[in-house]
Amino acid sequence: MAQQPIELILFRQLATNLAVPVFLVDERGDLVFLNEAAGDLLGIRFDDVDQLPFERWATMFRPRTPEGELMPAETLPLSLAVLERRPAHDTISLTGADGVDRTIEVTAFPLEGGGGRLIGAVAMFWERETP
Amino acid sequence: MKVTFWGTRGSIASAGPATARYGGNTASVQVMGRDGTCVVLDAGTGIRSLGYALEDAVDRIDILLSHLHMDHIQGLGFFGPLFAPKVEVHIWGPPSATLDLRARLTRYFSPPLFPVQLRDLPSRVELHNAPDVPTAIGGLLVTSATVIHPGPTVGYRIEEDGASVAYLPDHEPALGPIGLPDDPAWISGFELASEVSLLVHDAQYFPDERATRVGWGHSSTVEVAAFARRARVGRVACFHHDPAHDDATIDRLVTEVGEAAPGITVIGAREGETLEI
C-alpha cells in the first residue's frame, strides 16, 4: 500500500487514543481507519475489515433517516465532507454488523492540507440517547 | 555521491571541548553529486563553514530546508555564497497552509533579528516548495515528504545511480499510543527511507529522556533503530545530537542504537566527516 499522507497518520494516531467514535476516509472516500469506539458502535473491528471502499461502507450499515427512509450514500455527512469538501451533520439510524439498530449523531468535516489539497475526511459520532 | 556533515547538533549550537569530536554546530549536511551538483540539507550554524569551503567552486547551490526552526536556518545569514552576486541560490522548504516560504524566511531575514533583508541579498535567490515528486537537481534526484515534527516539516531522499541517502533530522515516527504501526504505509517517513544506502536520522534521546518529551518531535535510540530496521536501510548516521550530550554520551547512544539494530552499520554523525555512498 502507498504511503499515507502525514495528516492521516497523525489523525489516526489521535483517533486511536480517543473514546469518541472516529471514522477516517481518504480522498476517494474509502475507509482507511476506524477506532475501537467506532467499531463498538458499528459492530465491527478494524482489524477484521481493514480498508473498505466507499461504495461498501456507505451502504453496509443500511443508513436511514430517523423516520426509516433509506439514505443514498452520497447524502451521508461523511460523503458530503469528502465529495463536496464541506462540514456536515445529521442524525442517522443504522444497523450494525452485529445486527443491532442504533441511532447516531454524526459530524463530518474534510481534511485539507497545504495548498488546499484534499487528504480525506473525518466523521465523529455519538449514539443518540433514547428519550 | 559524497555526504559531508558540517553541523550535526540539534536544538542549539553547543561548542566546547566536551562536544569537539561530534561537533557543536547545528544541522547542515552537504551532498555532492558526481557531476559537481551541490545540495545542502538545512542551514544550521554548520553552513557557515561550508560557505568558506565552497569559495568560488560552484555557481549554483540548492539549500533544502527540512523545516524552519532556528537550529535549521540560523546559519543562513552567514552563508558566504548568499552574498556573492554570481551565485544562484535555490532555497527549498516545506509548504505551509498559511504563509509562503518567503514570508516565513523574512521573519528571520529582517530587523531586529537580522540586519539584512532577504530581498537585499546580492546573490540570485529563488524560493521553492520542497518537491513532493522526484525532481532532478543537477545530477541528483530529490524527493520530499512531510514527516511528524511540530510545524510544517519534511524529510528528503536523494538518489544518484542506485545510491541513496534519506535525511530525517527531526522526526518522531513513534508519536502516539501505538508506536511504530505494523503497516509501513502508516509509518511517517517510511517511503523516503525505504532501503536507502544511508539514513541520516534524528537520534536525540535515550528512551528515558524521550519519555518526558513525547510530542517534541524527536526520536530515541529505540525508535531510530526500529525505524531503520523496518526500512531495511544499509547504514544509519545518528544525527541531531542533544546539546546536553557530550562526546562520551553520544558514543554510548550510538552503541545502544547499534545493539538494537543488528546487521545495520550505525555511526554517530561527526562534524567534518565525509561519507562516500
mmCIF file of C-alpha atoms in Angstrom, chain A residues 14-129:
data_model
loop_
_atom_site.group_PDB
_atom_site.id
_atom_site.type_symbol
_atom_site.label_atom_id
_atom_site.label_comp_id
_atom_site.label_asym_id
_atom_site.label_seq_id
_atom_site.Cartn_x
_atom_site.Cartn_y
_atom_site.Cartn_z
ATOM 1 C CA LEU A 14 -5.132 10.802 17.670
ATOM 2 C CA ALA A 15 -8.220 8.727 16.957
ATOM 3 C CA THR A 16 -6.572 5.632 18.391
ATOM 4 C CA ASN A 17 -6.449 7.348 21.758
ATOM 5 C CA LEU A 18 -9.962 8.856 21.716
ATOM 6 C CA ALA A 19 -13.065 7.421 23.343
ATOM 7 C CA VAL A 20 -15.212 9.300 20.807
ATOM 8 C CA PRO A 21 -16.006 7.121 17.774
ATOM 9 C CA VAL A 22 -13.940 8.234 14.757
ATOM 10 C CA PHE A 23 -14.235 7.082 11.142
ATOM 11 C CA LEU A 24 -11.461 8.161 8.760
ATOM 12 C CA VAL A 25 -11.577 8.088 4.952
ATOM 13 C CA ASP A 26 -9.050 9.025 2.294
ATOM 14 C CA GLU A 27 -9.558 11.493 -0.553
ATOM 15 C CA ARG A 28 -11.525 8.908 -2.537
ATOM 16 C CA GLY A 29 -13.860 8.331 0.383
ATOM 17 C CA ASP A 30 -12.530 4.848 1.110
ATOM 18 C CA LEU A 31 -12.359 3.863 4.777
ATOM 19 C CA VAL A 32 -8.756 3.828 5.959
ATOM 20 C CA PHE A 33 -9.317 3.636 9.715
ATOM 21 C CA LEU A 34 -11.935 3.440 12.427
ATOM 22 C CA ASN A 35 -11.100 3.444 16.111
ATOM 23 C CA GLU A 36 -12.274 0.991 18.740
ATOM 24 C CA ALA A 37 -15.125 3.211 19.894
ATOM 25 C CA ALA A 38 -16.457 3.435 16.331
ATOM 26 C CA GLY A 39 -16.065 -0.300 15.952
ATOM 27 C CA ASP A 40 -18.150 -0.849 19.083
ATOM 28 C CA LEU A 41 -20.995 1.279 17.694
ATOM 29 C CA LEU A 42 -20.893 -0.293 14.254
ATOM 30 C CA GLY A 43 -20.392 -3.841 15.439
ATOM 31 C CA ILE A 44 -17.118 -4.365 13.582
ATOM 32 C CA ARG A 45 -13.395 -4.341 14.298
ATOM 33 C CA PHE A 46 -10.967 -2.509 12.058
ATOM 34 C CA ASP A 47 -8.597 -5.475 12.166
ATOM 35 C CA ASP A 48 -11.341 -7.604 10.618
ATOM 36 C CA VAL A 49 -12.348 -5.268 7.791
ATOM 37 C CA ASP A 50 -9.086 -3.333 7.193
ATOM 38 C CA GLN A 51 -9.876 -0.893 4.393
ATOM 39 C CA LEU A 52 -13.292 -0.614 2.787
ATOM 40 C CA PRO A 53 -14.185 1.143 -0.472
ATOM 41 C CA PHE A 54 -16.701 3.982 -0.271
ATOM 42 C CA GLU A 55 -19.420 2.002 -2.060
ATOM 43 C CA ARG A 56 -19.160 -0.744 0.564
ATOM 44 C CA TRP A 57 -19.109 1.122 3.869
ATOM 45 C CA ALA A 58 -21.692 3.690 2.768
ATOM 46 C CA THR A 59 -24.317 1.001 2.334
ATOM 47 C CA MET A 60 -23.309 -1.917 4.588
ATOM 48 C CA PHE A 61 -24.941 -0.411 7.706
ATOM 49 C CA ARG A 62 -28.237 0.385 5.894
ATOM 50 C CA PRO A 63 -28.213 4.096 6.843
ATOM 51 C CA ARG A 64 -31.715 5.533 7.296
ATOM 52 C CA THR A 65 -33.346 8.698 8.412
ATOM 53 C CA PRO A 66 -34.844 8.502 11.925
ATOM 54 C CA GLU A 67 -38.159 8.051 10.113
ATOM 55 C CA GLY A 68 -36.837 4.894 8.473
ATOM 56 C CA GLU A 69 -36.228 6.139 4.918
ATOM 57 C CA LEU A 70 -33.031 4.731 3.329
ATOM 58 C CA MET A 71 -30.340 7.395 2.794
ATOM 59 C CA PRO A 72 -28.419 7.384 -0.513
ATOM 60 C CA ALA A 73 -24.657 7.015 0.020
ATOM 61 C CA GLU A 74 -23.864 10.458 -1.348
ATOM 62 C CA THR A 75 -26.109 12.184 1.219
ATOM 63 C CA LEU A 76 -24.300 10.869 4.304
ATOM 64 C CA PRO A 77 -22.370 13.526 6.261
ATOM 65 C CA LEU A 78 -19.005 11.875 5.593
ATOM 66 C CA SER A 79 -19.814 11.634 1.881
ATOM 67 C CA LEU A 80 -20.642 15.338 1.804
ATOM 68 C CA ALA A 81 -17.416 16.144 3.636
ATOM 69 C CA VAL A 82 -15.240 14.346 1.107
ATOM 70 C CA LEU A 83 -17.289 14.866 -2.076
ATOM 71 C CA GLU A 84 -18.325 18.478 -1.504
ATOM 72 C CA ARG A 85 -15.472 19.423 0.848
ATOM 73 C CA ARG A 86 -17.717 20.913 3.496
ATOM 74 C CA PRO A 87 -18.690 20.075 7.079
ATOM 75 C CA ALA A 88 -21.952 18.260 7.563
ATOM 76 C CA HIS A 89 -24.078 16.978 10.434
ATOM 77 C CA ASP A 90 -27.035 14.610 10.539
ATOM 78 C CA THR A 91 -28.967 12.092 12.585
ATOM 79 C CA ILE A 92 -28.821 8.590 11.153
ATOM 80 C CA SER A 93 -30.332 5.267 12.090
ATOM 81 C CA LEU A 94 -28.290 2.250 11.112
ATOM 82 C CA THR A 95 -27.927 -1.450 11.626
ATOM 83 C CA GLY A 96 -24.521 -2.530 12.868
ATOM 84 C CA ALA A 97 -22.702 -5.569 11.584
ATOM 85 C CA ASP A 98 -23.740 -7.175 14.878
ATOM 86 C CA GLY A 99 -27.384 -6.764 13.845
ATOM 87 C CA VAL A 100 -28.146 -4.088 16.438
ATOM 88 C CA ASP A 101 -30.123 -0.995 15.341
ATOM 89 C CA ARG A 102 -28.790 2.310 16.638
ATOM 90 C CA THR A 103 -29.430 5.989 16.038
ATOM 91 C CA ILE A 104 -26.344 8.214 15.944
ATOM 92 C CA GLU A 105 -25.494 11.879 15.576
ATOM 93 C CA VAL A 106 -22.713 12.331 13.009
ATOM 94 C CA THR A 107 -20.465 15.332 12.445
ATOM 95 C CA ALA A 108 -18.094 15.117 9.494
ATOM 96 C CA PHE A 109 -15.503 17.503 8.102
ATOM 97 C CA PRO A 110 -12.927 17.430 5.301
ATOM 98 C CA LEU A 111 -9.181 17.275 5.936
ATOM 99 C CA GLU A 112 -7.279 19.685 3.729
ATOM 100 C CA GLY A 113 -3.508 20.032 3.677
ATOM 101 C CA GLY A 114 -1.136 22.712 2.413
ATOM 102 C CA GLY A 115 -2.294 24.369 -0.778
ATOM 103 C CA GLY A 116 -5.868 23.214 -0.212
ATOM 104 C CA ARG A 117 -5.027 19.603 -1.129
ATOM 105 C CA LEU A 118 -7.853 17.248 -0.138
ATOM 106 C CA ILE A 119 -6.460 14.493 2.039
ATOM 107 C CA GLY A 120 -9.623 12.824 3.261
ATOM 108 C CA ALA A 121 -12.390 13.382 5.781
ATOM 109 C CA VAL A 122 -13.291 12.536 9.337
ATOM 110 C CA ALA A 123 -16.598 11.568 10.912
ATOM 111 C CA MET A 124 -17.064 11.687 14.672
ATOM 112 C CA PHE A 125 -20.285 10.296 16.001
ATOM 113 C CA TRP A 126 -22.281 9.661 19.137
ATOM 114 C CA GLU A 127 -25.121 7.278 19.890
ATOM 115 C CA ARG A 128 -28.309 9.239 20.363
ATOM 116 C CA GLU A 129 -29.844 8.639 23.745
#
